[in-house]
CSV table of C-alpha atoms and ligand atoms in Angstrom, one decimal:
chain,number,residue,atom,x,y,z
V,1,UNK,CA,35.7,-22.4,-2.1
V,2,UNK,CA,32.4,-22.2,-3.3
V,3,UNK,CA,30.7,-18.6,-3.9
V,4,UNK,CA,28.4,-17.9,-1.4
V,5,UNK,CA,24.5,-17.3,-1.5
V,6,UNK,CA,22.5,-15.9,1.1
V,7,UNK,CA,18.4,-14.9,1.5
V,8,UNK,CA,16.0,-14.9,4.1
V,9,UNK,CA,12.6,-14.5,4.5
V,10,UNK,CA,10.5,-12.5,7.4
V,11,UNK,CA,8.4,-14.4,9.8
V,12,UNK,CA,5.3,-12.5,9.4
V,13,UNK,CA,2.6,-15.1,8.9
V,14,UNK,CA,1.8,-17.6,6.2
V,15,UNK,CA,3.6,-17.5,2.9
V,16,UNK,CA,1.8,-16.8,-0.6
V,17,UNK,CA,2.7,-18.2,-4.1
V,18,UNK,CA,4.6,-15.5,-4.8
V,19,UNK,CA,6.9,-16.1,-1.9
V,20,UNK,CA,7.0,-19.5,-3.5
V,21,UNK,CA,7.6,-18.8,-6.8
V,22,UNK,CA,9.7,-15.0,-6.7
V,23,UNK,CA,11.9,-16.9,-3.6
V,24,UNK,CA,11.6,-19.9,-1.9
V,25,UNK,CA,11.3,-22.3,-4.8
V,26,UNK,CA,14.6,-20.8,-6.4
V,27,UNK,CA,16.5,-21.3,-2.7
V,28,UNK,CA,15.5,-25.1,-3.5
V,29,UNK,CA,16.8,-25.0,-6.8
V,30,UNK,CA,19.6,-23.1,-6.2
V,31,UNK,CA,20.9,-25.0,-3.1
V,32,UNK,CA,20.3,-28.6,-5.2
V,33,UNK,CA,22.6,-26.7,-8.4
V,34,UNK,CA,25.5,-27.6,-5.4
V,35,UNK,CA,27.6,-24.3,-7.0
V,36,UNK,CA,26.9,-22.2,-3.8
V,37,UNK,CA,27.5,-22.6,-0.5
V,38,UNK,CA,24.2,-21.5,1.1
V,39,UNK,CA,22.8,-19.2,4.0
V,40,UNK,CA,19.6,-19.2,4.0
V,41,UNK,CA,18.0,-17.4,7.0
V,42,UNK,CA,14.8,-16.6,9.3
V,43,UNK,CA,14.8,-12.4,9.2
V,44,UNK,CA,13.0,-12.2,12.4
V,45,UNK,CA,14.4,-8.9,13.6
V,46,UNK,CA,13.1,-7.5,10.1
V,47,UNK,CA,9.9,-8.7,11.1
V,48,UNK,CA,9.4,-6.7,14.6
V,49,UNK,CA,9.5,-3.6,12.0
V,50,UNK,CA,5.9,-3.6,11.8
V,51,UNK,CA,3.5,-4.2,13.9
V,52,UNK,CA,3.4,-7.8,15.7
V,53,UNK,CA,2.3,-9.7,18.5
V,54,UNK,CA,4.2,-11.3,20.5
V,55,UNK,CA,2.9,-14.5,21.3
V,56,UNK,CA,2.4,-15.4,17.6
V,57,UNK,CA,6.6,-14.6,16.9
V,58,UNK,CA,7.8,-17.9,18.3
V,59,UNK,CA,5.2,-19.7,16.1
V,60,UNK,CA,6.0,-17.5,13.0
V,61,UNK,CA,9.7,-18.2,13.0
V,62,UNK,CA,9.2,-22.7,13.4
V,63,UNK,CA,6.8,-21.9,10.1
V,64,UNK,CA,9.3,-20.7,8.1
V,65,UNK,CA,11.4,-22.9,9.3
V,66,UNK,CA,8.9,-25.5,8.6
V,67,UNK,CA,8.3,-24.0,5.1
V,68,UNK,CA,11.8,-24.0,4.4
V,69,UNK,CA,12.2,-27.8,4.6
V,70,UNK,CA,9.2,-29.1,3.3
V,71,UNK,CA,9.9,-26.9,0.2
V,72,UNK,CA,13.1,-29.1,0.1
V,73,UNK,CA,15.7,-27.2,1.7
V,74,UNK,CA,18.2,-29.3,3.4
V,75,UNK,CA,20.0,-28.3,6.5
V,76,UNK,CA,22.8,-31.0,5.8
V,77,UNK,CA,23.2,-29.1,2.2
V,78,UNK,CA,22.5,-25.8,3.4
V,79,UNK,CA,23.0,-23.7,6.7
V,80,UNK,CA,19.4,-22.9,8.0
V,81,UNK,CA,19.4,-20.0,10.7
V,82,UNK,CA,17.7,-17.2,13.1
V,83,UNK,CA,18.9,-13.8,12.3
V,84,UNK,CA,18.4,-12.6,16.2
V,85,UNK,CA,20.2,-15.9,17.6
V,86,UNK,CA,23.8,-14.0,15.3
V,87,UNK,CA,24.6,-10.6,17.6
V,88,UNK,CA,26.5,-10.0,14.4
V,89,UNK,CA,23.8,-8.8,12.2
V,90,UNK,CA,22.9,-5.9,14.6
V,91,UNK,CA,26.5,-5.2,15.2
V,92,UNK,CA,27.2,-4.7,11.6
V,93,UNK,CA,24.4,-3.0,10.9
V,94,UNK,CA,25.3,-0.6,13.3
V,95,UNK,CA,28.6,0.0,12.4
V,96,UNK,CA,27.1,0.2,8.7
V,97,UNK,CA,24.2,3.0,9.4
V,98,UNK,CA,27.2,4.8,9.8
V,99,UNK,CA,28.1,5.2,5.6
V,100,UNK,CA,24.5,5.5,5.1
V,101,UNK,CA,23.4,8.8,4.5
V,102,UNK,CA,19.8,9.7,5.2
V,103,UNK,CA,19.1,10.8,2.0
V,104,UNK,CA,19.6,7.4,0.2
V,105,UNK,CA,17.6,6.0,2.9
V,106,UNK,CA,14.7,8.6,1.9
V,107,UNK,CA,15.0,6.9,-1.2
V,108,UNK,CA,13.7,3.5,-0.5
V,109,UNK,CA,10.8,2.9,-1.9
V,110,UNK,CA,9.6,-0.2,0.3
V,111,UNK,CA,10.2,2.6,3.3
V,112,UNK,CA,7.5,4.3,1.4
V,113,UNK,CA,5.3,1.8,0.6
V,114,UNK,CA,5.6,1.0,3.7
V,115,UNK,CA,4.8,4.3,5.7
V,116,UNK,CA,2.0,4.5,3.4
V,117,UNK,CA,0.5,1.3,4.7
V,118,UNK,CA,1.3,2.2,8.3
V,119,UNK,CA,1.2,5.4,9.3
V,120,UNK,CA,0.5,5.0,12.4
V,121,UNK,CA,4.1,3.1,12.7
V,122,UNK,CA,6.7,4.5,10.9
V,123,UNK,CA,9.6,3.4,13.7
V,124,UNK,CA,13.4,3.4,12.9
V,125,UNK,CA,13.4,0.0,12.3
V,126,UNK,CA,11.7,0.6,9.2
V,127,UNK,CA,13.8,2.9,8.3
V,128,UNK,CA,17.0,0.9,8.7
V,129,UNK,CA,15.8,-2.2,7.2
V,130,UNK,CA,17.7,-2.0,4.5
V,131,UNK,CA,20.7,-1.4,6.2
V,132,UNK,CA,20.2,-4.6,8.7
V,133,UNK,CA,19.5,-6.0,5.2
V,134,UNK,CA,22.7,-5.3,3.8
V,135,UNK,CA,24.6,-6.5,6.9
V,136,UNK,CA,22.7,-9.9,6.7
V,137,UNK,CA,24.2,-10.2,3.3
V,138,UNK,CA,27.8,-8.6,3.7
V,139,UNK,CA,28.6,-10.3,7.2
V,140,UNK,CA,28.8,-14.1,5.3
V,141,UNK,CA,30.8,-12.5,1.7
V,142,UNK,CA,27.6,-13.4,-0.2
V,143,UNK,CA,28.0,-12.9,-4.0
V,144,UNK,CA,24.4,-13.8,-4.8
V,145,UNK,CA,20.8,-13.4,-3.5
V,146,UNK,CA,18.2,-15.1,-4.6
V,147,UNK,CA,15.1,-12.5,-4.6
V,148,UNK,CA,12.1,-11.0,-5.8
V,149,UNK,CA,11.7,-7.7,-7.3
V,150,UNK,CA,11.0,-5.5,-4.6
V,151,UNK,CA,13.8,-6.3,-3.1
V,152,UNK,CA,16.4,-5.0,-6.0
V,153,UNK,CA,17.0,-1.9,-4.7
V,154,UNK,CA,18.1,-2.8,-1.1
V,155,UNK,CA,20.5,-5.1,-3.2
V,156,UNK,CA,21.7,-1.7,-4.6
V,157,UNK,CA,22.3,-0.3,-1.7
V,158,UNK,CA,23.9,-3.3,0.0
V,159,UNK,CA,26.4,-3.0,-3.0
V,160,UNK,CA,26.7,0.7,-2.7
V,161,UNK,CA,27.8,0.0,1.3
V,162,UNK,CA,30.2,-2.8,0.4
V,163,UNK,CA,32.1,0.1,-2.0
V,164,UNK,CA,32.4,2.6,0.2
V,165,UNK,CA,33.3,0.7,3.0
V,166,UNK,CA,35.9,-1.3,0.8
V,167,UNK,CA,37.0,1.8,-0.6
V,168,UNK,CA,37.8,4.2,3.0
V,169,UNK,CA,39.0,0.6,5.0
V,170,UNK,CA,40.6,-2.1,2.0
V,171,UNK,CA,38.8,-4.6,0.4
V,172,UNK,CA,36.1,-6.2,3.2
V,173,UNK,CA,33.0,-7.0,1.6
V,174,UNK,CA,31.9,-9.0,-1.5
V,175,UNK,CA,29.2,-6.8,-3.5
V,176,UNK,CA,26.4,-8.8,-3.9
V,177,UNK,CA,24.3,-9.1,-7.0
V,178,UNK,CA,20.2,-10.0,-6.8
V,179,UNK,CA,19.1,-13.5,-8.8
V,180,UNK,CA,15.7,-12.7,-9.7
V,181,UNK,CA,13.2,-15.8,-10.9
V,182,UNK,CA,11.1,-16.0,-14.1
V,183,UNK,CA,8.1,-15.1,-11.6
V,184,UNK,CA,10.2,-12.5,-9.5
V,185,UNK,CA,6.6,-10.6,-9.2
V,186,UNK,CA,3.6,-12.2,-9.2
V,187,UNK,CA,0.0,-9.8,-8.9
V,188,UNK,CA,-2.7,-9.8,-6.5
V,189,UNK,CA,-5.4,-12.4,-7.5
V,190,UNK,CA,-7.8,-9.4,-7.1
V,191,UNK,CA,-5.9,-6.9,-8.8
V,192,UNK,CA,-2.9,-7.6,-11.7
V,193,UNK,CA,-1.7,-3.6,-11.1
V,194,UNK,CA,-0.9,-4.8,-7.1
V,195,UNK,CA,1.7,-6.9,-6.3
V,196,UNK,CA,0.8,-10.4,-3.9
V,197,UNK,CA,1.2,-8.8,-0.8
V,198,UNK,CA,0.2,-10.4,3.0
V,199,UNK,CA,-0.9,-6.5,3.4
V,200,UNK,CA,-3.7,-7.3,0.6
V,201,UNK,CA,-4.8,-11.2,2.1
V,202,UNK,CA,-7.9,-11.1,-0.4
V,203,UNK,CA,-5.5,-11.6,-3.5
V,204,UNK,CA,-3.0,-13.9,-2.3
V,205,UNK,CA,-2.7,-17.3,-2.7
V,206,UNK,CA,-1.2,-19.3,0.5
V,207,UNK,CA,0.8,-22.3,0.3
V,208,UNK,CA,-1.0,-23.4,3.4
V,209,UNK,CA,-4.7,-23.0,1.5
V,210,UNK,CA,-6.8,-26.2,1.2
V,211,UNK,CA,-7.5,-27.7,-2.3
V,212,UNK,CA,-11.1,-25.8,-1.9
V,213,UNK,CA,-9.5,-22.5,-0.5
V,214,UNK,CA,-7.5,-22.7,-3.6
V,215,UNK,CA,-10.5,-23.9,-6.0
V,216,UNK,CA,-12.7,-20.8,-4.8
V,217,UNK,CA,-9.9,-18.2,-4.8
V,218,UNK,CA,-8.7,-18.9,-8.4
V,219,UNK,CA,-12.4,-19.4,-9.5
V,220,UNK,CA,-13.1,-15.3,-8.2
V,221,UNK,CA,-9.6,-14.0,-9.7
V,222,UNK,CA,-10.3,-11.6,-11.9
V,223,UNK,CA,-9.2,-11.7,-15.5
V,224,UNK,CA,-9.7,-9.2,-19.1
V,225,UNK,CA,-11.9,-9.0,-21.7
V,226,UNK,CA,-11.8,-11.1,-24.5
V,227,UNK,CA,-11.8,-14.9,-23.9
V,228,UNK,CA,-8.4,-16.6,-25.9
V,229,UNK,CA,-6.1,-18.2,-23.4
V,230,UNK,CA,-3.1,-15.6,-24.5
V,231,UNK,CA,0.3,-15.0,-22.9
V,232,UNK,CA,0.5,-11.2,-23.5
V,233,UNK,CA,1.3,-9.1,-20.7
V,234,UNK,CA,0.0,-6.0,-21.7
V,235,UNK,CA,-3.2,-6.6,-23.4
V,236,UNK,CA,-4.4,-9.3,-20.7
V,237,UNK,CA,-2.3,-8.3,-17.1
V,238,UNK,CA,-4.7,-10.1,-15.3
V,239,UNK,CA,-4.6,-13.6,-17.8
V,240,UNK,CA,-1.0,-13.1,-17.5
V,241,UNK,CA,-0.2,-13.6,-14.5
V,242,UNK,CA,-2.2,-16.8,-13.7
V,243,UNK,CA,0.0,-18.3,-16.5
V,244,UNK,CA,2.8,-17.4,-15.4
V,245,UNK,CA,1.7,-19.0,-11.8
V,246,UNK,CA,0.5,-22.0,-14.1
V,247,UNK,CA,4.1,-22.2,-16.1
V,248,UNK,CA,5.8,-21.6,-12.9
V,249,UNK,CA,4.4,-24.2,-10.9
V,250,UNK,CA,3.6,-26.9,-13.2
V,251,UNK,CA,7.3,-26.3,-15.1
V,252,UNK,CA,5.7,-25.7,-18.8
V,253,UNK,CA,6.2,-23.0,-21.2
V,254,UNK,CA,3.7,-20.6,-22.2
V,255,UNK,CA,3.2,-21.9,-25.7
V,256,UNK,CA,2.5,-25.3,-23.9
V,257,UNK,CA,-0.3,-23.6,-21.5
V,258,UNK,CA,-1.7,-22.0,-24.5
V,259,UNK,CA,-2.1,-24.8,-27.1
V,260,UNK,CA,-3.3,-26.6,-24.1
V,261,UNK,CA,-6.2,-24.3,-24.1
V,262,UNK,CA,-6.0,-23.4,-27.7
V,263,UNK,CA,-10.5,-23.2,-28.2
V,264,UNK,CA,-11.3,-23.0,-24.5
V,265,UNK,CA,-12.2,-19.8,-22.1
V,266,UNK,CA,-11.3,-18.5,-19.3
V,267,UNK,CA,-13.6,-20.8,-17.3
V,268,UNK,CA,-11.4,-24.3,-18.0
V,269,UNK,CA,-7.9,-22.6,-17.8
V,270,UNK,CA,-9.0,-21.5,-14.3
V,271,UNK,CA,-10.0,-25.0,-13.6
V,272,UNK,CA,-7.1,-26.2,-14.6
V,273,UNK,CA,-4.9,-23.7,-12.6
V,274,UNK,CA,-6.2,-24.4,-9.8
V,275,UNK,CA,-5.9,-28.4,-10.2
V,276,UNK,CA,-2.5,-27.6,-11.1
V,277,UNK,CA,-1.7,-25.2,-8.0
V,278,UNK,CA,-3.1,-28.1,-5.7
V,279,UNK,CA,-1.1,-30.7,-7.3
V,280,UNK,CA,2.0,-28.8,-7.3
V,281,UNK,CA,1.7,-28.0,-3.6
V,282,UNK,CA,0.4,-31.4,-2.1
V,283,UNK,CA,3.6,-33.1,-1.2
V,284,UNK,CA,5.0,-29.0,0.5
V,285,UNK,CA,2.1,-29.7,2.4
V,286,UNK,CA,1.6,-33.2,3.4
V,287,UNK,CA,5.6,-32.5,4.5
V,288,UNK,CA,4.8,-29.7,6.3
V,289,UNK,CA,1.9,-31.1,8.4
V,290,UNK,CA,4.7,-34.0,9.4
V,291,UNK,CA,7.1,-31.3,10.4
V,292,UNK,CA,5.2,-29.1,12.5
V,293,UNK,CA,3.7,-32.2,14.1
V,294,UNK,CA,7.4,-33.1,15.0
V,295,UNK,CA,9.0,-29.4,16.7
V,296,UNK,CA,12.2,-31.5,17.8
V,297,UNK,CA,13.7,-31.6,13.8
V,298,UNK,CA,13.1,-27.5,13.6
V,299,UNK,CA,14.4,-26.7,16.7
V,300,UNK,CA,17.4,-29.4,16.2
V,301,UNK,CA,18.0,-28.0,12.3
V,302,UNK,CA,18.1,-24.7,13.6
V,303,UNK,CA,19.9,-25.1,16.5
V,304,UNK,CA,23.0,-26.7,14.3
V,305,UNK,CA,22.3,-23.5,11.6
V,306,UNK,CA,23.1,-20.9,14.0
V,307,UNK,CA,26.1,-22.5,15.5
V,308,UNK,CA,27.3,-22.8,12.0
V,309,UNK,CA,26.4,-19.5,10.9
V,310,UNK,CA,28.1,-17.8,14.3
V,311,UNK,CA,31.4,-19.3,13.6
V,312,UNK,CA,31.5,-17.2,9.7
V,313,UNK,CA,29.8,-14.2,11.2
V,314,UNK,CA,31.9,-14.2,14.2
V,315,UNK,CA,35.0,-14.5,12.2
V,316,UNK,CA,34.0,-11.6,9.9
V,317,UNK,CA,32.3,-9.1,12.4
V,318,UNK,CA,35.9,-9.3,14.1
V,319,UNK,CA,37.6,-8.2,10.9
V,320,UNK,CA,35.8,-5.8,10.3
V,321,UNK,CA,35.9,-3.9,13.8
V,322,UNK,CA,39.8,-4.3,13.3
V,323,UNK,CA,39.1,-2.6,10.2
V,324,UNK,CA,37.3,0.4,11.5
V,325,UNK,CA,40.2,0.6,14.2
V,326,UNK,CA,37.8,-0.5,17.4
V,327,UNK,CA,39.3,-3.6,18.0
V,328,UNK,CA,41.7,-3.1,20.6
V,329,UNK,CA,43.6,-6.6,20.6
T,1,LIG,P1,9.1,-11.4,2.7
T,1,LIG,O1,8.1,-12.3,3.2
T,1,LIG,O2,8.6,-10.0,2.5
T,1,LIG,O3,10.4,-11.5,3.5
T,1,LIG,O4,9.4,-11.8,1.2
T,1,LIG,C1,10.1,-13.0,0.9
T,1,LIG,C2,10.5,-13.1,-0.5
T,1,LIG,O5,9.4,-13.2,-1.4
T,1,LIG,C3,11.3,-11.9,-1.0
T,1,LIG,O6,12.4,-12.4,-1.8
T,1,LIG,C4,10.4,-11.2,-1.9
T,1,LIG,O7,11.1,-10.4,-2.9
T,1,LIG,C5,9.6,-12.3,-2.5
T,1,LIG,N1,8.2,-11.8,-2.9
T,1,LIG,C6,7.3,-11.2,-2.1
T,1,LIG,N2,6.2,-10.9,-2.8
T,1,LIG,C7,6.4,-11.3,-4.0
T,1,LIG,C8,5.6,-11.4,-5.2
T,1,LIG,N3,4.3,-10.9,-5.3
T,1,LIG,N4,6.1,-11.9,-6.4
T,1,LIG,C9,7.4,-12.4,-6.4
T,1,LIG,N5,8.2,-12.4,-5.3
T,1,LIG,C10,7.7,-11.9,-4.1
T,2,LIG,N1,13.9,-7.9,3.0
T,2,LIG,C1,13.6,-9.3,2.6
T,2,LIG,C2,12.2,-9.5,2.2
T,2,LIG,O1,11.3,-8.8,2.6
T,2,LIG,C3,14.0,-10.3,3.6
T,2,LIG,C4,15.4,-10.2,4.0
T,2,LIG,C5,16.0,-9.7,5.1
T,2,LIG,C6,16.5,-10.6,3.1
T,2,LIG,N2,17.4,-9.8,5.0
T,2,LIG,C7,17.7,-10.3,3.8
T,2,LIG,C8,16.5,-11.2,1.8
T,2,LIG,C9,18.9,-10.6,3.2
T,2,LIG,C10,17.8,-11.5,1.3
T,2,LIG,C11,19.0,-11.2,2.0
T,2,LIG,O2,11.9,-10.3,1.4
């Protein structure tokens, strides 16, 4: 048996490049490698933890969907799936709040970021995100998750559960470690201290932008002083981080990018960023426009996901109530 890899991404609008890059690209990669088998799932429960419309959900969730197969995942290599349409998440996550003292919760610091951004909406939900998270991940034995940086510590605390439960019931859960990519956090066009963030739309990137979008927004990113095309994090953030979108979705190295641009400014590299952005991300969405134009292959793909995905989670939430001693039979 295979080890098995499991992510998901919320169905809150369009994703950025550092979606892309920190996630969705390495799912692709990672799936292709043919070492895992892989879950990779629409978190659309997650996603009602802030605040939504309604109308827009149903469309939300077929874009991911959408996004996940033009970006090359393959629902005959890989089980594609809707958190909601698995009862076993909540369950679990239930049963889980349980070994999850409030204090550790307090500690999350997405729950802060978070209630920071939205005071007006600081619901449960948000609270117990990471626990749903952490059920998502222990219900299918997951020994990797593919992931950006911000989401390390709820990896922590999805391994912290998987202990203590293993250690008061016998070994249940697999404790999950996080696979982080070379870009596992990409800054805000507008700001190399922020992190790309839907919450800030005016420095993000989205893999959905037009060739011009993309042209004007790289064009107005900000960059340092100085002029030297120069990989060097600490002296020029804001430089930085373009090359590492550049060596990211172009596949170079840094010392390519920079003899590349060994005698020109800022001015070209950005010109060529942004031909290299629009290159890399013309086939994701030519793909994608074919997709959405055809509903039947998301709803089919998904449809044979979840059936897939009910008969592990099933299997498991069963055990585990058995465990806890709530399973009569
Ligand atoms: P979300 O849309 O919040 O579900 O995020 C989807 C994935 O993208 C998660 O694995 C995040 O860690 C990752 N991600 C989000 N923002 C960034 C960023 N700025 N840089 C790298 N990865 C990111
Ligand atoms: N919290 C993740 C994010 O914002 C999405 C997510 C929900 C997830 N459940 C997961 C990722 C389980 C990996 C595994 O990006």
């Amino acid at each position: 048996m295979k080890p098995v890899l499991v992510s998901g991404i919320q169905p809150t609008g369009k994703l950025h490049i550092g979606n892309y890059l920190g996630s969705l690209k390495n799912f692709v990669a990672l799936q292709d490698l043919d070492e895992y088998q892989c879950f990779f799932f629409i978190a659309d429960l997650h996603s009602l933890t802030e605040d939504f419309n309604p109308k827009e959900k149903a469309s939300q969730i077929r874009n991911v969907v959408a996004d996940y197969l033009a970006a090359g995942l393959n629902p005959k290599q890989s089980v594609i799936f809707q958190q909601s349409e698995i009862p076993a998440h909540t369950e679990l996550a239930v049963i889980l709040n349980n070994f999850a003292p409030i204090g550790e919760m307090e500690r999350m610091t997405q729950f802060k970021d978070k209630s920071k951004n939205q005071a007006g909406n600081i619901n449960m939900g948000l609270f117990d995100y990471p626990v749903l998270m952490a059920a998502d991940i222990l219900l299918y034995g997951a020994s990797v998750v593919p992931v950006g940086e911000d989401q390390v510590q709820h990896l922590e605390l999805a391994r912290t559960l998987a202990r203590r439960f293993n250690a008061k019931f016998g070994k249940t859960f697999v404790e999950p470690k996080p696979i982080l990519t070379e870009a596992k956090r990409i800054m805000s066009l507008d700001d190399p201290t922020k992190k790309m963030s839907k919450s800030r739309p005016q420095g993000c990137l989205f893999l959905d932008d037009e060739p011009d979008v993309i042209r004007k927004k790289v064009q107005r990113a900000v960059t340092d002083s100085g002029s030297e095309i120069k990989y060097d994090p600490e002296r020029k953030p804001a430089l930085s981080n373009l090359m590492s979108v550049y060596a990211n979705m172009a596949d170079v190295r840094m010392d390519q990018i920079e003899s590349a641009f060994k005698g020109k400014g800022y001015g070209d590299f950005k010109k060529g960023l942004a031909e290299v952005i629009i290159q890399a991300l013309a086939p994701f969405q030519e793909k994608k426009r074919k997709l959405l134009a055809s509903p039947g292959i998301i709803k089919k793909a998904l449809a044979a996901g979840n059936k897939k995905a009910s008969l592990v989670a099933d299997k498991k939430i069963e055990e585990i109530k058995e465990k806890i001693g709530i399973s009569l039979d």
